[in-house]
Amino acid sequence: MRDVAIVGVGMSKFGEEWNRGFREIVIDAGKKALNDAKIKGEEIDGMFVGTMAAGSLIGQEHVGALIADFMGLTPIASTRVEAACASGGVAFRQGYMAIASGLHDCVVVGGAEKMTDVSTASVSDALGGAGDQEWELFMGATFPALYAFMAKRHMHEYGTTEEQMASVAVKNHYNAARNPCAQYQNEITIETVMKSKVVASPLKVFDCSPITDGAAAVVLMPLEKAKKYTEKPIKIIASAQASDVIALHSRRSLTELAATKIAAKKAFAQAKLTPKDIDVCEVHDCFTIAEIMAIEDLGFFKKGEGGKASAEGKTRLDGEIPINTSGGLKGCGHPVGATGIKQIVEIAWQLRGEANQRQVKDARIGMTHNVGGSGATCAIHILEKGF
Ligand SMILES: CC(C)(COP(=O)(O)OP(=O)(O)OC[C@H]1O[C@@H](n2cnc3c(N)ncnc32)[C@H](O)[C@@H]1OP(=O)(O)O)[C@@H](O)C(=O)NCCC(=O)NCCS
């Protein structure tokens, strides 16, 4: 296996894109990544594109070929990857494996979703396909409802409060306000969250990630070759993925995601590290309760203590373990297929010391945690400053 490095990163500004289509935002992110890597299209020999629901949201399938065409990269091997909201993280792992195995020498991995061209009801239906269509969605459960079950159970078992969940949204909006690529650039208060409309009790609008258009891309190479292209290569020191039963009613517990715990264990073993070694982490906060569960399942805090730790500021930019410096899915936005790649872009910026107002001091090792559906897929990566 060869060591693999990230040599270029880029993303479109996340938000509601009324004037650009799917292909334009992917090309925007792709061009930024290629320019950042200072490479030409001819040098790329493979591409993976993570997208969850292009068919239902914009009527476009065959996205791998579409992007190769509009990026001017034909006839390279270009593959679409789908793993619900973990499409980006799983696509990144495919790119990593393609380079590590020696099958490819320079790969672009993109992630994209165009979600705002259809109504919220149609988006909810499309996202619902990430759960168990027959037993959950057909019975009336939306995604906010599935996470509301987990929130209720977490509150019941550990005394987690709505205010503690709200503190996650407040922190993520604070970080997003310092990220020019974020969908929401406004700070909010606990009161903003508490007074927002209930979506699925106890989750309110400000406990939810929004509906977003956006794309992100990275360029990967063998570490040896990367040093010729950049003074700041980012080394991938762990890539892990796990799955779990898809429906909530089949889970042993509603207060943890087993796939996160298993993927994290594998990732820490591969990198020979523990949670204490991580300087900065992007986690999958599709709902505020998801961030609380993630920081527990990843081992940063004991089970049941994630809510308290969040409210005490332990996950802020200057806290014990800064979480979601990009603003997370809540503040930066959640174009589902793009999220996993955006997390990688943010950690690369942090390790390169290029995160400006949201820079974590002396960040050397970073982690990304990308979840599909209500937890049936999880992709985790650990990145290290390679310079
Ligand atoms: C919460 C949700 C239902 C709100 O959708 P909606 O009621 O159609 O909201 P609208 O698009 O009409 O937006 C109304 C306003 O609220 C804002 N808003 C919408 N969602 C928001 C959110 N999650 N956080 C903060 N503000 C939000 C909009 O920006 C808009 O503001 P404006 O009036 O100043 O322009 C929707 O964002 C949602 O379904 N989120 C969850 C997405 C999801 O499940 N993702 C997958 C997770 S696994």
mmCIF file of C-alpha atoms in Angstrom, residues 9 33 40 54 60 63 90-91 122 124 141 199 218 270 287 294 301 383:
data_model
loop_
_atom_site.group_PDB
_atom_site.id
_atom_site.type_symbol
_atom_site.label_atom_id
_atom_site.label_comp_id
_atom_site.label_asym_id
_atom_site.label_seq_id
_atom_site.Cartn_x
_atom_site.Cartn_y
_atom_site.Cartn_z
ATOM 1 C CA VAL A 9 -8.874 21.337 -2.153
ATOM 2 C CA ALA A 33 -9.155 22.091 -6.261
ATOM 3 C CA LYS A 40 -3.569 20.243 -15.354
ATOM 4 C CA ALA A 54 -29.398 13.698 -8.218
ATOM 5 C CA GLN A 60 -30.027 13.638 -13.575
ATOM 6 C CA VAL A 63 -23.340 11.817 -12.814
ATOM 7 C CA VAL A 90 -17.326 7.005 0.941
ATOM 8 C CA ALA A 91 -16.238 8.524 -2.424
ATOM 9 C CA SER A 122 -39.935 16.604 -2.301
ATOM 10 C CA SER A 124 -37.921 15.181 2.486
ATOM 11 C CA ALA A 141 -41.391 9.123 9.583
ATOM 12 C CA VAL A 199 -40.136 20.286 13.308
ATOM 13 C CA VAL A 218 -10.050 17.348 -3.511
ATOM 14 C CA GLN A 270 -4.885 2.224 11.638
ATOM 15 C CA PHE A 287 -29.298 17.458 13.801
ATOM 16 C CA ALA A 294 -20.971 11.674 17.627
ATOM 17 C CA PHE A 301 -16.530 12.381 25.837
ATOM 18 C CA LEU A 383 -5.526 13.397 8.323
#
